Amino acid sequence: MLTLSLLRHAKSSWDEPDLPDHERTLSKRGTKAATEIGRYIERNEGRPELILSSDSVRTRATVSLVLAELSGNPPEVVFDEGLYLALPAMILERLRKVKGGQKHVMVVGHNPGLHALALSLTGSGDRKAIQKMAMKFPTAGLAVITFDADDWNAIKPAAGTLKDFIIPRELA
């Protein structure tokens, strides 16, 4: 059994409108949401063994805040420039390259690619959660999808079961 956690970066700040998109930081609301999602992951989802993240400032900050809430040995973290604003096929290709027996991988990234990937991989699960996810994948939203597989190279569209879809507003 494999578990994939897809986490959209937390809300970014627009205080500096001339700042390049890649360099935007988190807003106060985003900082709070990332911390809340980190606590939720610690209590409910278990610690991922590997985190693959876009290398943008806001995804790095989101990862840092989530890690601060996790107990035990920290997971391996890989910041990958190829995940910045990546298309679903690019994210899936990167996932399929995961080796080393990690059974729980988290991807921290951006919409619309992350949202589209979550929808394409989900074939079953709680109908209301799937509908909620289909409508919107907000900042700091977390989709947890499980696969009846032992190798990341074997995951396919519609083969996953949506175990959980959480948005920060529900945790406050």
mmCIF file of C-alpha atoms in Angstrom:
data_model
loop_
_atom_site.group_PDB
_atom_site.id
_atom_site.type_symbol
_atom_site.label_atom_id
_atom_site.label_comp_id
_atom_site.label_asym_id
_atom_site.label_seq_id
_atom_site.Cartn_x
_atom_site.Cartn_y
_atom_site.Cartn_z
ATOM 1 C CA MET A 1 0.000 0.000 0.000
ATOM 2 C CA LEU A 2 1.317 3.431 -0.985
ATOM 3 C CA THR A 3 0.138 6.759 0.410
ATOM 4 C CA LEU A 4 0.444 10.014 -1.508
ATOM 5 C CA SER A 5 -0.174 13.305 0.265
ATOM 6 C CA LEU A 6 -0.662 16.253 -2.076
ATOM 7 C CA LEU A 7 -0.283 19.582 -0.286
ATOM 8 C CA ARG A 8 -0.809 22.883 -2.026
ATOM 9 C CA HIS A 9 1.474 25.618 -0.711
ATOM 10 C CA ALA A 10 -0.049 27.906 1.911
ATOM 11 C CA LYS A 11 -1.456 31.356 1.065
ATOM 12 C CA SER A 12 1.196 33.662 -0.311
ATOM 13 C CA SER A 13 1.655 37.337 0.319
ATOM 14 C CA TRP A 14 1.032 40.004 -2.291
ATOM 15 C CA ASP A 15 2.541 42.782 -0.136
ATOM 16 C CA GLU A 16 5.306 43.219 -2.710
ATOM 17 C CA PRO A 17 3.508 43.169 -6.086
ATOM 18 C CA ASP A 18 6.751 43.569 -8.064
ATOM 19 C CA LEU A 19 8.294 40.453 -6.512
ATOM 20 C CA PRO A 20 8.673 37.593 -9.029
ATOM 21 C CA ASP A 21 6.097 34.833 -8.489
ATOM 22 C CA HIS A 22 8.789 32.301 -7.551
ATOM 23 C CA GLU A 23 9.968 34.585 -4.723
ATOM 24 C CA ARG A 24 6.646 35.322 -3.002
ATOM 25 C CA THR A 25 6.574 34.593 0.728
ATOM 26 C CA LEU A 26 3.700 33.365 2.887
ATOM 27 C CA SER A 27 1.075 35.703 4.278
ATOM 28 C CA LYS A 28 0.188 35.634 7.995
ATOM 29 C CA ARG A 29 -2.880 33.577 7.107
ATOM 30 C CA GLY A 30 -0.684 31.198 5.106
ATOM 31 C CA THR A 31 1.744 30.769 7.992
ATOM 32 C CA LYS A 32 -1.122 29.884 10.337
ATOM 33 C CA ALA A 33 -2.685 27.485 7.812
ATOM 34 C CA ALA A 34 0.584 25.628 7.144
ATOM 35 C CA THR A 35 1.098 25.174 10.886
ATOM 36 C CA GLU A 36 -2.470 23.867 11.306
ATOM 37 C CA ILE A 37 -2.068 21.439 8.409
ATOM 38 C CA GLY A 38 1.237 20.249 9.908
ATOM 39 C CA ARG A 39 -0.520 19.528 13.210
ATOM 40 C CA TYR A 40 -3.288 17.719 11.367
ATOM 41 C CA ILE A 41 -0.779 15.564 9.481
ATOM 42 C CA GLU A 42 1.001 14.694 12.732
ATOM 43 C CA ARG A 43 -2.253 13.650 14.447
ATOM 44 C CA ASN A 44 -4.044 11.948 11.564
ATOM 45 C CA GLU A 45 -1.950 11.006 8.567
ATOM 46 C CA GLY A 46 1.421 9.939 9.871
ATOM 47 C CA ARG A 47 4.752 11.339 8.835
ATOM 48 C CA PRO A 48 5.701 11.010 5.169
ATOM 49 C CA GLU A 49 9.034 9.337 4.497
ATOM 50 C CA LEU A 50 9.827 11.638 1.591
ATOM 51 C CA ILE A 51 8.715 15.166 0.699
ATOM 52 C CA LEU A 52 9.073 16.311 -2.907
ATOM 53 C CA SER A 53 8.562 20.047 -3.124
ATOM 54 C CA SER A 54 8.690 22.832 -5.631
ATOM 55 C CA ASP A 55 11.656 25.085 -4.928
ATOM 56 C CA SER A 56 9.634 28.323 -4.697
ATOM 57 C CA VAL A 57 9.919 30.439 -1.558
ATOM 58 C CA ARG A 58 6.286 29.792 -0.569
ATOM 59 C CA THR A 59 6.556 26.007 -0.931
ATOM 60 C CA ARG A 60 9.822 25.949 1.024
ATOM 61 C CA ALA A 61 8.158 27.962 3.806
ATOM 62 C CA THR A 62 5.138 25.649 3.790
ATOM 63 C CA VAL A 63 7.392 22.590 4.098
ATOM 64 C CA SER A 64 9.347 24.189 6.944
ATOM 65 C CA LEU A 65 6.190 24.966 8.929
ATOM 66 C CA VAL A 66 4.762 21.476 8.380
ATOM 67 C CA LEU A 67 8.054 19.837 9.421
ATOM 68 C CA ALA A 68 8.077 21.870 12.639
ATOM 69 C CA GLU A 69 4.854 20.092 13.653
ATOM 70 C CA LEU A 70 6.034 16.543 12.946
ATOM 71 C CA SER A 71 7.587 14.422 15.667
ATOM 72 C CA GLY A 72 10.378 11.917 15.265
ATOM 73 C CA ASN A 73 13.060 11.859 12.626
ATOM 74 C CA PRO A 74 12.324 14.329 9.849
ATOM 75 C CA PRO A 75 11.559 12.905 6.419
ATOM 76 C CA GLU A 76 13.923 13.329 3.513
ATOM 77 C CA VAL A 77 13.074 16.572 1.682
ATOM 78 C CA VAL A 78 13.889 17.231 -1.977
ATOM 79 C CA PHE A 79 13.320 20.718 -3.403
ATOM 80 C CA ASP A 80 12.899 20.242 -7.137
ATOM 81 C CA GLU A 81 12.794 23.186 -9.541
ATOM 82 C CA GLY A 82 10.936 20.940 -11.992
ATOM 83 C CA LEU A 83 7.936 20.906 -9.648
ATOM 84 C CA TYR A 84 7.490 24.692 -9.798
ATOM 85 C CA LEU A 85 4.131 25.221 -11.554
ATOM 86 C CA ALA A 86 4.437 21.660 -12.906
ATOM 87 C CA LEU A 87 1.803 20.008 -15.048
ATOM 88 C CA PRO A 88 0.163 16.843 -13.650
ATOM 89 C CA ALA A 89 2.133 14.580 -16.018
ATOM 90 C CA MET A 90 5.406 16.105 -14.814
ATOM 91 C CA ILE A 91 4.509 15.551 -11.151
ATOM 92 C CA LEU A 92 3.458 11.963 -11.857
ATOM 93 C CA GLU A 93 6.683 11.330 -13.782
ATOM 94 C CA ARG A 94 8.693 12.563 -10.777
ATOM 95 C CA LEU A 95 6.677 10.365 -8.400
ATOM 96 C CA ARG A 96 7.298 7.316 -10.551
ATOM 97 C CA LYS A 97 11.044 7.831 -10.079
ATOM 98 C CA VAL A 98 10.812 7.411 -6.286
ATOM 99 C CA LYS A 99 12.998 4.499 -5.217
ATOM 100 C CA GLY A 100 14.085 3.166 -1.875
ATOM 101 C CA GLY A 101 10.929 1.687 -0.440
ATOM 102 C CA GLN A 102 9.226 4.884 0.727
ATOM 103 C CA LYS A 103 5.552 4.041 1.246
ATOM 104 C CA HIS A 104 4.329 7.557 2.099
ATOM 105 C CA VAL A 105 5.376 10.450 -0.135
ATOM 106 C CA MET A 106 4.193 14.046 0.087
ATOM 107 C CA VAL A 107 4.298 16.450 -2.845
ATOM 108 C CA VAL A 108 4.128 20.168 -2.040
ATOM 109 C CA GLY A 109 3.296 22.219 -5.082
ATOM 110 C CA HIS A 110 1.057 24.548 -7.009
ATOM 111 C CA ASN A 111 -2.272 24.700 -8.771
ATOM 112 C CA PRO A 112 -3.509 24.000 -11.326
ATOM 113 C CA GLY A 113 -1.150 21.002 -11.691
ATOM 114 C CA LEU A 114 -1.551 19.638 -8.172
ATOM 115 C CA HIS A 115 -5.348 19.881 -8.303
ATOM 116 C CA ALA A 116 -5.515 18.210 -11.716
ATOM 117 C CA LEU A 117 -3.204 15.411 -10.539
ATOM 118 C CA ALA A 118 -5.332 14.757 -7.441
ATOM 119 C CA LEU A 119 -8.454 14.500 -9.584
ATOM 120 C CA SER A 120 -6.834 12.258 -12.183
ATOM 121 C CA LEU A 121 -5.394 9.816 -9.630
ATOM 122 C CA THR A 122 -8.591 9.505 -7.584
ATOM 123 C CA GLY A 123 -10.846 6.682 -8.717
ATOM 124 C CA SER A 124 -12.706 5.992 -5.482
ATOM 125 C CA GLY A 125 -13.218 7.235 -1.955
ATOM 126 C CA ASP A 126 -15.737 9.284 -0.029
ATOM 127 C CA ARG A 127 -18.056 10.821 -2.619
ATOM 128 C CA LYS A 128 -18.524 14.094 -0.691
ATOM 129 C CA ALA A 129 -14.771 14.524 -0.243
ATOM 130 C CA ILE A 130 -14.198 13.877 -3.949
ATOM 131 C CA GLN A 131 -16.859 16.439 -4.872
ATOM 132 C CA LYS A 132 -15.363 18.984 -2.469
ATOM 133 C CA MET A 133 -11.906 18.427 -3.943
ATOM 134 C CA ALA A 134 -13.257 18.674 -7.493
ATOM 135 C CA MET A 135 -14.747 22.093 -6.757
ATOM 136 C CA LYS A 136 -11.608 23.667 -5.315
ATOM 137 C CA PHE A 137 -8.129 22.777 -4.045
ATOM 138 C CA PRO A 138 -7.383 25.834 -1.887
ATOM 139 C CA THR A 139 -4.041 26.989 -0.539
ATOM 140 C CA ALA A 140 -2.787 24.638 2.200
ATOM 141 C CA GLY A 141 -5.349 22.065 1.048
ATOM 142 C CA LEU A 142 -4.297 18.460 1.612
ATOM 143 C CA ALA A 143 -5.418 15.421 -0.386
ATOM 144 C CA VAL A 144 -4.370 11.991 0.869
ATOM 145 C CA ILE A 145 -4.663 9.248 -1.735
ATOM 146 C CA THR A 146 -3.834 5.574 -1.208
ATOM 147 C CA PHE A 147 -2.884 3.026 -3.852
ATOM 148 C CA ASP A 148 -2.998 -0.750 -3.749
ATOM 149 C CA ALA A 149 0.556 -0.967 -5.075
ATOM 150 C CA ASP A 150 4.078 -1.478 -3.777
ATOM 151 C CA ASP A 151 5.990 0.556 -6.349
ATOM 152 C CA TRP A 152 5.496 4.210 -7.282
ATOM 153 C CA ASN A 153 6.111 3.328 -10.912
ATOM 154 C CA ALA A 154 2.846 1.331 -10.830
ATOM 155 C CA ILE A 155 0.480 4.168 -9.892
ATOM 156 C CA LYS A 156 -1.982 5.022 -12.609
ATOM 157 C CA PRO A 157 -4.829 7.473 -13.198
ATOM 158 C CA ALA A 158 -8.061 6.592 -11.371
ATOM 159 C CA ALA A 159 -6.278 3.860 -9.362
ATOM 160 C CA GLY A 160 -6.187 5.796 -6.089
ATOM 161 C CA THR A 161 -8.626 5.994 -3.200
ATOM 162 C CA LEU A 162 -9.144 9.433 -1.693
ATOM 163 C CA LYS A 163 -8.622 8.815 2.016
ATOM 164 C CA ASP A 164 -8.885 12.437 3.103
ATOM 165 C CA PHE A 165 -9.293 15.952 1.756
ATOM 166 C CA ILE A 166 -8.710 18.689 4.301
ATOM 167 C CA ILE A 167 -8.760 22.444 3.978
ATOM 168 C CA PRO A 168 -7.361 24.722 6.698
ATOM 169 C CA ARG A 169 -10.674 26.485 7.266
ATOM 170 C CA GLU A 170 -12.066 23.178 8.606
ATOM 171 C CA LEU A 171 -9.320 22.976 11.224
ATOM 172 C CA ALA A 172 -9.782 26.403 12.815
#
